[in-house]
Coordinates of C-alpha atoms in Angstrom, one line a residue:
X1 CA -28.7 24.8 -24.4
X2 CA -29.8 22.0 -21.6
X3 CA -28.3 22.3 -18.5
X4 CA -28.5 19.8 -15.7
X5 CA -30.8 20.2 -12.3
X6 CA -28.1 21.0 -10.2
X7 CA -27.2 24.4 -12.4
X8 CA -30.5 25.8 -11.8
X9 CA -30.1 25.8 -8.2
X10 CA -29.4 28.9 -6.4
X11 CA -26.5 28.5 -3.8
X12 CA -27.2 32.3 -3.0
X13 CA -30.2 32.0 -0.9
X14 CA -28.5 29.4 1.2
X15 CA -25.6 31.4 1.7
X16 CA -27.9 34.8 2.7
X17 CA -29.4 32.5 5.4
X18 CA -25.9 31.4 6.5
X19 CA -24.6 35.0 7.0
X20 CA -27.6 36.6 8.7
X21 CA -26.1 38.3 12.2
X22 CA -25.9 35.9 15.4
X23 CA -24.6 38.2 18.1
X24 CA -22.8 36.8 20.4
X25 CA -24.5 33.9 20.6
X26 CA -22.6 30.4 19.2
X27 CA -24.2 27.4 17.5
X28 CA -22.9 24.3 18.6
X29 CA -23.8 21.5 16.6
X30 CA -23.8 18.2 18.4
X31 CA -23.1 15.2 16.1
X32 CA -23.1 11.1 17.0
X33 CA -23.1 7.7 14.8
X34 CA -27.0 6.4 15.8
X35 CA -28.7 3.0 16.2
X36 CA -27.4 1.4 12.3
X37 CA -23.8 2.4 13.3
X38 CA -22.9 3.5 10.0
X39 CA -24.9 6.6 9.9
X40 CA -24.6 10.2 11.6
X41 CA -27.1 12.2 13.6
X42 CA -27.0 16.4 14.7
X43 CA -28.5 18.8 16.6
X44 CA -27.7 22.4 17.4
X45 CA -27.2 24.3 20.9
X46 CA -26.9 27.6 21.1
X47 CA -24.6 29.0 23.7
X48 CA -24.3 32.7 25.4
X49 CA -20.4 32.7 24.4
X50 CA -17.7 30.7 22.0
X51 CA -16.5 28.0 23.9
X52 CA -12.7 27.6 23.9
X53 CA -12.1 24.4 24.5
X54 CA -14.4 21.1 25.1
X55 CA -14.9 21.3 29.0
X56 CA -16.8 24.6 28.3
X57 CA -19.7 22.1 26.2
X58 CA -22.5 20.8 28.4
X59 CA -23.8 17.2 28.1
X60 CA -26.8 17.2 26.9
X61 CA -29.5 14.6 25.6
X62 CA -31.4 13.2 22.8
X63 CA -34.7 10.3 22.1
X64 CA -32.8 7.4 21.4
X65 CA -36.1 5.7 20.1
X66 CA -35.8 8.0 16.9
X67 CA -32.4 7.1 16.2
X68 CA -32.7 3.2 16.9
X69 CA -31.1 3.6 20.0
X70 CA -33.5 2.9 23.0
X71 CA -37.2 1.9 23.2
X72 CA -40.1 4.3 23.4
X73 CA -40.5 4.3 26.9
X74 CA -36.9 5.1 28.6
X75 CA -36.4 6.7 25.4
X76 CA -33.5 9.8 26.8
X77 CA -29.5 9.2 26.1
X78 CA -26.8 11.1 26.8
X79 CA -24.7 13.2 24.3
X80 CA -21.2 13.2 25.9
X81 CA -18.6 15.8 23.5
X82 CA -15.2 14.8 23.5
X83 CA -14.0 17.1 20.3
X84 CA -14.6 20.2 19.3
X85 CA -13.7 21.6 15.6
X86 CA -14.6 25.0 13.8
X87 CA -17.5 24.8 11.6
X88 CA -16.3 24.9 8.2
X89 CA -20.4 25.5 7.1
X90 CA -21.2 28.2 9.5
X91 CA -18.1 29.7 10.2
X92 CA -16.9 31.0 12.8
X93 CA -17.4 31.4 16.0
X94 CA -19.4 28.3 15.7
X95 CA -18.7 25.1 16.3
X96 CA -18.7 21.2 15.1
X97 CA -18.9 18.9 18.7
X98 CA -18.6 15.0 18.2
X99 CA -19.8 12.9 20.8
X100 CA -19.6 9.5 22.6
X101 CA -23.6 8.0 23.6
X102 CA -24.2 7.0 26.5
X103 CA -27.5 4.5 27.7
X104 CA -29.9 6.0 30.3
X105 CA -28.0 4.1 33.2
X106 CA -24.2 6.0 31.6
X107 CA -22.8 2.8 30.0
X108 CA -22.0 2.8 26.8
X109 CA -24.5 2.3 23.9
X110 CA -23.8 -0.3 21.3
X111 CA -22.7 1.6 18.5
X112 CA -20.3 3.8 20.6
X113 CA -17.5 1.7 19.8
X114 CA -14.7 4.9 19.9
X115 CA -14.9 4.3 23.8
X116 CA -13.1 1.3 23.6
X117 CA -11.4 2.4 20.6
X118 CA -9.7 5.0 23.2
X119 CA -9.2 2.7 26.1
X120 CA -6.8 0.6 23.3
X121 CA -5.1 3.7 21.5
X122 CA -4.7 5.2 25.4
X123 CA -2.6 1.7 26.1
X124 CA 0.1 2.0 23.2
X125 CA 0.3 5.7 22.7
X126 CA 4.3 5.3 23.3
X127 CA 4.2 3.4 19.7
X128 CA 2.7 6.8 18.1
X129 CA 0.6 4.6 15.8
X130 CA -0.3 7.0 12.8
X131 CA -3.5 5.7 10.2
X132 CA -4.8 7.2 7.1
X133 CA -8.0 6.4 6.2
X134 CA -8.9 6.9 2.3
X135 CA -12.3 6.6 1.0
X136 CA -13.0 7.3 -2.6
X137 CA -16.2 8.8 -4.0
X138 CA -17.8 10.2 -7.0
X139 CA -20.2 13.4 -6.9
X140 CA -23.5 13.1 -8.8
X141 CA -25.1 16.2 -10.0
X142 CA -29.5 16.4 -9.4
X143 CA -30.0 14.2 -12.3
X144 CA -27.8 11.5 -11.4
X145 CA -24.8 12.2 -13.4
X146 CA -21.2 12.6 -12.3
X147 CA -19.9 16.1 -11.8
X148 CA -18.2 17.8 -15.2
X149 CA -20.0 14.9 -17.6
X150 CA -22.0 15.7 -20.3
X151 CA -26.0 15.0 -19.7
X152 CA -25.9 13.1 -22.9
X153 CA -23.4 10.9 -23.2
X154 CA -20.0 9.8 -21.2
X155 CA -16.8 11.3 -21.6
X156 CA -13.7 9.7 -22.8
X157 CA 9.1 -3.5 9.2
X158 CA 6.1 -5.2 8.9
X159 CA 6.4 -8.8 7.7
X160 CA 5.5 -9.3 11.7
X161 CA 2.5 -7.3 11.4
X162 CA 1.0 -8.7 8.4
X163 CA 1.8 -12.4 9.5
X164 CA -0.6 -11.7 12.8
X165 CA -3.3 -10.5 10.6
X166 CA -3.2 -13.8 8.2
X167 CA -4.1 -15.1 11.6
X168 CA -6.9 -13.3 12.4
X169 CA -8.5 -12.5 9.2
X170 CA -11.9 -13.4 10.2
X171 CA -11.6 -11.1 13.4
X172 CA -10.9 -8.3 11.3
X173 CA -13.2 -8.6 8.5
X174 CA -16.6 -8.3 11.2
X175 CA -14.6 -5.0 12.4
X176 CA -14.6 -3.9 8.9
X177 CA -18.1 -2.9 8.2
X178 CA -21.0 -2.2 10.2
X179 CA -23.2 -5.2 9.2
X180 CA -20.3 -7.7 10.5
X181 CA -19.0 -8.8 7.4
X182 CA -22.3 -9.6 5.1
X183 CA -21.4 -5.5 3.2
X184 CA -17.6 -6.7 2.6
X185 CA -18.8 -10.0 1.3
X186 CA -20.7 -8.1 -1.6
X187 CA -17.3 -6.2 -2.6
X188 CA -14.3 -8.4 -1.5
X189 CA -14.6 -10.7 -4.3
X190 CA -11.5 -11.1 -5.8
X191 CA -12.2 -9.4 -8.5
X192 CA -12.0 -5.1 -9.4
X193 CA -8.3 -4.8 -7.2
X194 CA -10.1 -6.9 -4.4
X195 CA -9.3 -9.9 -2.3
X196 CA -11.1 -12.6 -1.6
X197 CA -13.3 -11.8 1.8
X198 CA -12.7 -15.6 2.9
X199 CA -8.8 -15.8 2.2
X200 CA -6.1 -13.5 3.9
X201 CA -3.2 -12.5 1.3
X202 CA -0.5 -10.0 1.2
X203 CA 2.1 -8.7 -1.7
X204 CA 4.2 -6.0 -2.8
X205 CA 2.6 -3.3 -5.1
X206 CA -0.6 -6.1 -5.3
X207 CA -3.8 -3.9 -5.5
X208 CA -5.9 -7.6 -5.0
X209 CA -4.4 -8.9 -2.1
X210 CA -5.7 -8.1 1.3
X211 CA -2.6 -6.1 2.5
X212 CA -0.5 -3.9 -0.3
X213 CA 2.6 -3.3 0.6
X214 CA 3.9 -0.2 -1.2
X215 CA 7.0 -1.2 -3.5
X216 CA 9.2 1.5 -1.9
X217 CA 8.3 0.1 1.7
X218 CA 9.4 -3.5 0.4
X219 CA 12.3 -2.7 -0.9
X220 CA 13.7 -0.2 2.7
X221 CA 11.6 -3.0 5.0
X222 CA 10.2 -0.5 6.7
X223 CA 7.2 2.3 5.9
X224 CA 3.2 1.7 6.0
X225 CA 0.9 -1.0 5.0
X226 CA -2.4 -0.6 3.2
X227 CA -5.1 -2.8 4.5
X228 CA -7.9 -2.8 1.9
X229 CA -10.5 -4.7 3.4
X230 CA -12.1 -1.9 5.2
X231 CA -15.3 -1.2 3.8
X232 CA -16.4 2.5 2.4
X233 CA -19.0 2.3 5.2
X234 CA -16.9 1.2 8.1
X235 CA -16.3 2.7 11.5
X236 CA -12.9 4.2 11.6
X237 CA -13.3 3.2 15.7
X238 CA -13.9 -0.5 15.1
X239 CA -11.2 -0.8 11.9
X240 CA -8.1 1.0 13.9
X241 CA -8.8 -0.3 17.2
X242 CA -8.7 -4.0 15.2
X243 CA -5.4 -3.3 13.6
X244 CA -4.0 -2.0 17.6
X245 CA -5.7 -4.7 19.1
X246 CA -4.1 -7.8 16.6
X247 CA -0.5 -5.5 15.4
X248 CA 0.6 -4.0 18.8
X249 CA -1.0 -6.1 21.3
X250 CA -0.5 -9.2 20.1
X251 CA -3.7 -10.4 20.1
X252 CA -5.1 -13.9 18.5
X253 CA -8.6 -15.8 17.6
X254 CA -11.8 -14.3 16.5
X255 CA -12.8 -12.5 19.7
X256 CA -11.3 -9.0 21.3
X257 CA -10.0 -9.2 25.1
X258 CA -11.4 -7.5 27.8
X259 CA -9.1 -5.3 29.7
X260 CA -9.3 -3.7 33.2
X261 CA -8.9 0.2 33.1

């Protein structure tokens, strides 16, 4: 009987590798969003002892000209960690670091957008805003089918909030994907539960309109709000500091402010 690519392979020898003895010695593994702003970039440190909490990580640096982040010539960036998770691939004691990117000269690089992102959440944390974000995927085996099919065949109170976002639509959808809006425009079409990208709309249990408003939270007028413009490549950074920025600050027009720290 035919089986697909993806049986064949041997998840064994990975594994062996995985669990060969490290001592005392603790892999950190150092990871950032690069150059495109949509994509991820590691590199491991290994450190004489587990760290125990994210002032025990060193800065450290990468070449920014490999990752579309710097030219050729002043080519070194810093790698600033400001979380620090258990490895869920190594195990413990090692460790997953996300960082914030920093140019040669310490200001922020372009596609480092969860240092303003922090700035705004740091200015309303008395509201306790609280965001979900759900992307939805399908796994493809090595021969390009789903997972589980057969390589044959197929088998069988927020009125106020919403009301500032019809306002600032076009804001929100260049914070929405990395490529400013051109991605979105190829799925917000008004068709396949989507809105229209160029018209702002909002209803109650309405899977094409730009905000959903689940039908329990319309009836109590009061709950969460499903924005579904976000694109499945999006920055979480950019898409939540939007929503503060327009919902809690009462921002208006196309452009973010500038505050003063």
């Amino acid at each position: 009987m035919a089986t697909s690519a993806s049986a064949q392979l041997s998840k064994a020898i990975k594994q062996m590798y995985l669990e060969l003895p490290q001592g005392e010695k603790v892999q950190a593994m150092y990871i950032w969003i690069d150059g495109t702003g949509e994509s991820l970039r590691c590199k491991t440190r290994t450190l004489d002892s587990e760290p125990k909490s994210i002032e025990d990580l060193p800065e450290w640096n990468f070449d920014g000209s490999s990752t579309y982040q710097s030219e050729g010539s002043n080519s070194d960036m810093y790698l600033i960690p400001v979380a620090m998770f258990r490895d869920p691939f190594r195990k413990d004691p090692n460790k997953l670091v996300l960082c914030e990117v920093l140019k040669y000269n310490r200001k922020t690089a372009e596609t480092n957008l969860r240092h303003t992102c922090k700035q705004i959440m740091d200015m309303v944390s008395n509201e306790q805003p609280w965001f979900g974000m759900e992307q939805e995927y399908t796994l493809l085996g090595m021969d390009g089918h789903p997972f589980g099919w057969p390589s044959n065949g197929f088998p069988g109170p927020q009125e106020e909030a919403i009301e500032r976002l019809s306002k600032r639509h076009e804001y929100h959808i260049r914070s929405y994907d990395p490529k400013g809006g051109s991605d979105n425009a190829r799925r917000l079409t008004g068709f396949h539960e989507t809105s229209n990208i160029h018209e702002f709309s909002a209803g109650v249990a309405n899977r094409g309109a730009s905000i959903r408003i689940p039908r329990a939270v319309g009836q109590e007028k009061k709950g969460y709000f499903e924005d579904r413009r976000p694109s499945a490549n999006c920055d979480p950074y950019a898409v939540t500091e939007a929503l503060i920025r327009t919902c809690l600050l009462n921002e208006s027009g196309d452009e973010p402010l500038e505050y003063k720290n």
